[in-house]
Amino acid sequence: LRNGYPEVIYSPGKTLNQIKGIVENMLARSTGNILASRAERDVFDTIKSITPDAIYYEEARSVVVKREEYKTTDDYILVVTAGTSDIPVAEEAAVTAMVMGNQVKRLYDVGVAGIHRLLGNVPIINHAKVIIVVAGMEGALASVVGGLTDKPIVAVPTSIGYGASFGGISALLGMLTSCASGIGVVNIDNGFGAACMASKINKL
Amino acid sequence: LRNGYPEVIYSPGKTLNQIKGIVENMLARSTGNILASRAERDVFDTIKSITPDAIYYEEARSVVVKREEYKTTDDYILVVTAGTSDIPVAEEAAVTAMVMGNQVKRLYDVGVAGIHRLLGNVPIINHAKVIIVVAGMEGALASVVGGLTDKPIVAVPTSIGYGASFGGISALLGMLTSCASGIGVVNIDNGFGAACMASKINKL
Amino acid sequence: LRNGYPEVIYSPGKTLNQIKGIVENMLARSTGNILASRAERDVFDTIKSITPDAIYYEEARSVVVKREEYKTTDDYILVVTAGTSDIPVAEEAAVTAMVMGNQVKRLYDVGVAGIHRLLGNVPIINHAKVIIVVAGMEGALASVVGGLTDKPIVAVPTSIGYGASFGGISALLGMLTSCASGIGVVNIDNGFGAACMASKINKL
Amino acid sequence: LRNGYPEVIYSPGKTLNQIKGIVENMLARSTGNILASRAERDVFDTIKSITPDAIYYEEARSVVVKREEYKTTDDYILVVTAGTSDIPVAEEAAVTAMVMGNQVKRLYDVGVAGIHRLLGNVPIINHAKVIIVVAGMEGALASVVGGLTDKPIVAVPTSIGYGASFGGISALLGMLTSCASGIGVVNIDNGFGAACMASKINKL
Amino acid sequence: LRNGYPEVIYSPGKTLNQIKGIVENMLARSTGNILASRAERDVFDTIKSITPDAIYYEEARSVVVKREEYKTTDDYILVVTAGTSDIPVAEEAAVTAMVMGNQVKRLYDVGVAGIHRLLGNVPIINHAKVIIVVAGMEGALASVVGGLTDKPIVAVPTSIGYGASFGGISALLGMLTSCASGIGVVNIDNGFGAACMASKINKL
Amino acid sequence: LRNGYPEVIYSPGKTLNQIKGIVENMLARSTGNILASRAERDVFDTIKSITPDAIYYEEARSVVVKREEYKTTDDYILVVTAGTSDIPVAEEAAVTAMVMGNQVKRLYDVGVAGIHRLLGNVPIINHAKVIIVVAGMEGALASVVGGLTDKPIVAVPTSIGYGASFGGISALLGMLTSCASGIGVVNIDNGFGAACMASKINKL
Amino acid sequence: LRNGYPEVIYSPGKTLNQIKGIVENMLARSTGNILASRAERDVFDTIKSITPDAIYYEEARSVVVKREEYKTTDDYILVVTAGTSDIPVAEEAAVTAMVMGNQVKRLYDVGVAGIHRLLGNVPIINHAKVIIVVAGMEGALASVVGGLTDKPIVAVPTSIGYGASFGGISALLGMLTSCASGIGVVNIDNGFGAACMASKINKL
Amino acid sequence: LRNGYPEVIYSPGKTLNQIKGIVENMLARSTGNILASRAERDVFDTIKSITPDAIYYEEARSVVVKREEYKTTDDYILVVTAGTSDIPVAEEAAVTAMVMGNQVKRLYDVGVAGIHRLLGNVPIINHAKVIIVVAGMEGALASVVGGLTDKPIVAVPTSIGYGASFGGISALLGMLTSCASGIGVVNIDNGFGAACMASKINKL
Ligand SMILES: Nc1ncnc2c1ncn2[C@@H]1O[C@H](COP(=O)(O)O)[C@@H](O)[C@H]1O
Ligand SMILES: Nc1ncnc2c1ncn2[C@@H]1O[C@H](COP(=O)(O)O)[C@@H](O)[C@H]1O
Ligand SMILES: Nc1ncnc2c1ncn2[C@@H]1O[C@H](COP(=O)(O)O)[C@@H](O)[C@H]1O
Ligand SMILES: Nc1ncnc2c1ncn2[C@@H]1O[C@H](COP(=O)(O)O)[C@@H](O)[C@H]1O
Ligand SMILES: [Mg+2]
Ligand SMILES: [Mg+2]
Ligand SMILES: [Mg+2]
Ligand SMILES: [Mg+2]
Ligand SMILES: [Mg+2]
Ligand SMILES: [Mg+2]
Ligand SMILES: [Mg+2]
Ligand SMILES: [Mg+2]
């Protein structure tokens, strides 16, 4: 149905046996790529034992059963992070977008505490077709990027931080109430969902 | 800078005098359209007293100083609501999108309690370039529309309802955790922000 | 007193020794069935070591000491889930309802993200006497089932999901504020309580 | 479709003109009764000016356009309240249930602070087919009634109280976590929804 | 200073070495009893290795270095629990009150789901000088006991339960908003604090 | 039943007509005093029109129908406030306690921001039998008084303050987690409930 | 005691009569300035009727009884706001700081949605001794200013905004979790408190 | 850039390999001190294996690579705690402030439950240039210290406590709403951030 897109398995809460069954079923039923998100190494090992086409993108915690080449686009999705700790979520977004057939660029660790690093990267921001901003703590990066560009922004709050970060709630609220207009927000740590939204936009 | 876009005034918390000053300044400084959002009738009267070009979109609580024709697009943004009470927020989105130069279509009162009305409207949903879903209470409409189409969706929770609706929080959480992927959420009642996001996408 | 119903033990927070004592006491005191809910395997092993009548419904995390045949009914309770991860809670409901003497049918993995699967199952929904809807994340399934049928619905939010799912709060709020009327909601993950309510209704 | 049931209008957020239009439309289109819930007196006056069949149940804030006699049942729904302040919500439930064709009995002001009054009324509780318990503050009444009877209970938390009542949240949480099993909870102050659920059960 | 009272150590967050130091210091400095609350077995072992007077009240998670006989009173403090899972908190209260020189009686597992067991125990309630009510989930027991007696009540919410119990918040809110007047509430699981309050009252 | 105590009416949410009826009924049925709490002036006027014995304690928002002399006690209840704005709640407590037959003393405006004023009043604190501490904002006064005395303390958080005071939640949480043991907390602004608790203690 | 500082009256919750009494008392007792914060015009009129020295700073909602010249400092406190709506809170801070004897500079409406206006003002930021940042919505301005300077920052969240702004909670959380270190946060809308903190720092 | 200050690594969420890389890079690039905060022993071991200059401040969970002597100041920062459990956070603040070149004094375990110990230490409080108050539970210590001195206070809520402490939220709210003016609050457990703020103030 969802032409060109991989089939997707959300790994948490499934036993290795269940995942094995689902993948075997997909392998039998179709010929496209398969993406298992939020996959720990044992999930990868399980899938690898069924098919040699399995690849593990460790930092993204994503397994791809790559049965056909990824497509790509002329336009690119830019994935931006505030800090180092936001990278796993950003990689989930980047790998998902790539598997969905998009060109992806990365701009990591440009948080507003050292704003000059961000200001030195305005061109790569403005040449993107759509931008995914990944940030925890107060999530201010989404507002600042929104103030620097007119491109559509998909914002991903992360659960990074402690105390009043409240597992990502502060970043989530900050992004929802951003003074920069035109920011669509997804669930905390939801790199996958951000990539889905960005991919739909990038391919328009 | 933001070429073709209106200049925007957020009316709440500004005195009529302040709004008068801001509009006069904009009239002197540029020639484009001006949009005053969240404008009560006295805001309209104040602006109308300065310039005959002021139009009041009452249900959208929006004033436009229309100094040039609205542009439009071949593709359209579809604005969908669950109930009647969501219409003011939907109209804020629709009028904002129109003033920003987009073709806009409306599909109102298709909430999931009477799901057959929604299912009878799948074509207008699937032909849109981007969809704004406006819903209060449990916000389930965003998930259901997301299950019916692959178009990008901008979801607007509304503060409609009582008790455990918590002024829009339930709808907001429902949209953020939607099982349908690729939904970007904006602030509660933020029709304006949804239109900004949708307009950027529609014009790609 | 509660004629025909099993005696019930809520296992968490009890030591294996305490459970042993309680079961021995029940075995001595009466002749009906016994249900230990939220039972891990060691609880089953403990009870099995006292009586050969113990059966373990693993996915439902329920132990039954089956000393008499389960009764059944002509009407059935339908247990519906949105996803695979909701199945343990659904099974707790289904096994509890069965032990309480009800005919039970299951309709699993019919969440609104793929709404056509649900729409293909309207007859089994409309022929039920009462429906238990089990869903996590945004809990939209309760509203959609409520829009498809006039049968009484008992809704069970699950703690499935991450981030803004808040351990089931989003699903709970969504079900409480559902635009479909006539839905009674029980505590998060409370398959047992849903079965109690549904059993009372089914036997009227 | 929903045979024998009234058509329903939820009044808040609708202008008198909109309500006039909706009622005129319903009067033209069908011959059954019409229920306008959460109706202030001006809503009643508006409807009365169109049709002499309008009746105002003031305490229930409900208008009925009574074009046919209410049906009734042999079994009854019992509506119970903890205090006097819960009566408007209870009356919304009672009137809604009556208009939907049910026999309704009332047992008001039997809160647990004076538990002997409740204990003196066990027979009327146990002879009901289904019980609606309406209570604010800590909502303990639902648990206590649940401990006295095996009938299905629909619990309605009310927004009565101050401080840590949090507009009904305390009562809502108390009812959701009730130690008495088999209680289905509806939204805060939602007498209408409780009556829908109870009516479905009462007519089985 | 606090004459006749034990010296108290709150064990969590202290290393065994720190506890050893504090106890040695107290042993050297004074001759009264010492109470270590929230003490796991290793805390007891540590204290026992210093002094043979150490006693472990396991269910209460309390160590007493008993260097003089406990005093007692003619009046008694009654400790009541709703369920079995509330007993550890109740025992913390009971042991603390005993060590502070009070006569203590217990009435456990008399929750409102089986209210007849409670109603069969009214005399022991009414003969107490002060009552400590320990309950989790919805905490309704405090209201019901408050409706049965005029004695001062100290209510302790417990963190028992799951889902909407929110770690004791529901019980806490229920007790604070109780329709029975004259209930003083302490922190969630705070059996120690309840005993302090009750002891002060019992000795007046 | 509740010998020597006044009969009590909680005024909010009752019409003047309802209050009139309740008071007339009480006047006919018994000869003791009547207390109407949270009473605005129109409630007083209504009661005064029925009986000349009505007295209005304005700051306490309390009406007493004084048909017999207040009793008193040798021991006294001390009511303490942090600021001036806490006085209405404190007066509700003081008047309620007085009507219930207790000697009452007041110590107002001794908040910890000017702690020397509090430290200059230690004797009146230590000679009380029980102390009611009324404080808003952070509620620190309860902890500090608790550190100065061994008397039982009933703490009343008030809804005074703005922003992060959250209508009394901050004070409530501060009092519940007080590092001083033996503090019983009542609902936000619940001067009446504090007086009930204190009166029971004072009369032991 | 607090030498050189004005005496302060917090106006809300005080009657005009009480304020009159307090001011008359202060006028008689000392010779310094008096500051009435959160003062509506009627508070000013009341004070003006007692003493001709009363000045009304309307936007700051502050009355000063100016009986001696304000002192000033060589160093200055800089008050920065994100938007226009934050100005009343900023003015409360600025006027308070001025009355406390500080040189004050203002930099208003430099929010991050138009970050270039802020970047054009780095010198006035870096020459301040201490900076008060006033911002609502997501409060990102505090983080961005913190990334541009090493001066101590006092951050004031404002209750500006709607929906997920939650009356200032989002801004508050954003400031507390700011990735820029060395930001001290005060209560929502607490311009007065920010000025107290900044004044203490500025005068070191 | 940040002259005289150490370079800082926030350890959580970084692998030992990543930390090794960052430290090696810093060692090569500059000659100043390095501070790794929130460092468990394995982080220390890793850094020690690269450079002999690494020192582990265990209670503060801080590693310093000390390549030059710490500077100091004539004025001192005073770090105050309410209890023993607050000491790790206090030590994080104290070590951070020391490494940043400040004289630091400590005053631990002076909580308000035993207020006389605090009152016996007023001189060391009043001679400080700036005070860091570290407290959990209800956080009342910040208010009390604020009532005793005019020095600027940086308040750090800690996550110490249970139940209604809510992981530091109660202390946080108490500090934000403190009746003592001029208190700047940092995130829960953020000793590092408090030291940054205090150091900036101390060096003015
Ligand atoms: N008091 C009420 N509380 C909650 N829902 C209601 C209430 N009254 C009516 N409804 C629902 O609102 C629907 C009508 O909404 P509307 O089309 O906006 O008038 C009905 O079908 C009911 O499901
Ligand atoms: N279980 C408990 N819950 C709450 N507070 C306690 C508990 N046990 C002891 N405390 C308090 O903690 C103080 C001792 O704390 P510490 O000096 O840290 O050992 C005692 O004086 C009590 O006030
Ligand atoms: N706008 C304000 N926000 C917070 N606290 C304030 C404000 N204005 C005054 N205060 C505090 O309130 C105290 C005066 O309170 P009161 O004695 O009730 O007038 C002053 O000493 C300040 O600490
Ligand atoms: N304990 C701490 N709490 C909060 N922030 C910290 C802490 N330690 C370091 N930081 C901040 O984290 C930054 C380093 O982050 P990173 O680049 O991820 O190592 C520093 O510049 C500090 O601003
Ligand atoms: Mg970094
Ligand atoms: Mg409708
Ligand atoms: Mg599935
Ligand atoms: Mg009553
Ligand atoms: Mg039990
Ligand atoms: Mg005062
Ligand atoms: Mg502006
Ligand atoms: Mg201590």
PDB file of C-alpha atoms in Angstrom, chain E residues 18 36 39 46 52 55 65 79 84 153 169 172 192 204:
ATOM      1  CA  GLN E  18      27.617   6.413  58.563  1.00  0.00           C
ATOM      2  CA  ALA E  36      16.345   3.443  63.038  1.00  0.00           C
ATOM      3  CA  ALA E  39      15.999   0.019  57.879  1.00  0.00           C
ATOM      4  CA  THR E  46      25.328  -3.363  61.327  1.00  0.00           C
ATOM      5  CA  PRO E  52      23.269  -6.740  71.529  1.00  0.00           C
ATOM      6  CA  ILE E  55      15.872  -5.694  67.828  1.00  0.00           C
ATOM      7  CA  VAL E  65      18.191  -0.398  70.268  1.00  0.00           C
ATOM      8  CA  VAL E  79      -3.905   1.530  63.696  1.00  0.00           C
ATOM      9  CA  THR E  84      -2.804  -6.378  53.409  1.00  0.00           C
ATOM     10  CA  ILE E 153      -7.903  10.671  62.863  1.00  0.00           C
ATOM     11  CA  ILE E 169      -1.425  10.645  45.044  1.00  0.00           C
ATOM     12  CA  LEU E 172      -3.538  11.489  49.391  1.00  0.00           C
ATOM     13  CA  PHE E 192       6.588   7.337  61.222  1.00  0.00           C
ATOM     14  CA  LEU E 204      -2.338  14.778  76.148  1.00  0.00           C
TER      15      LEU E 204
END
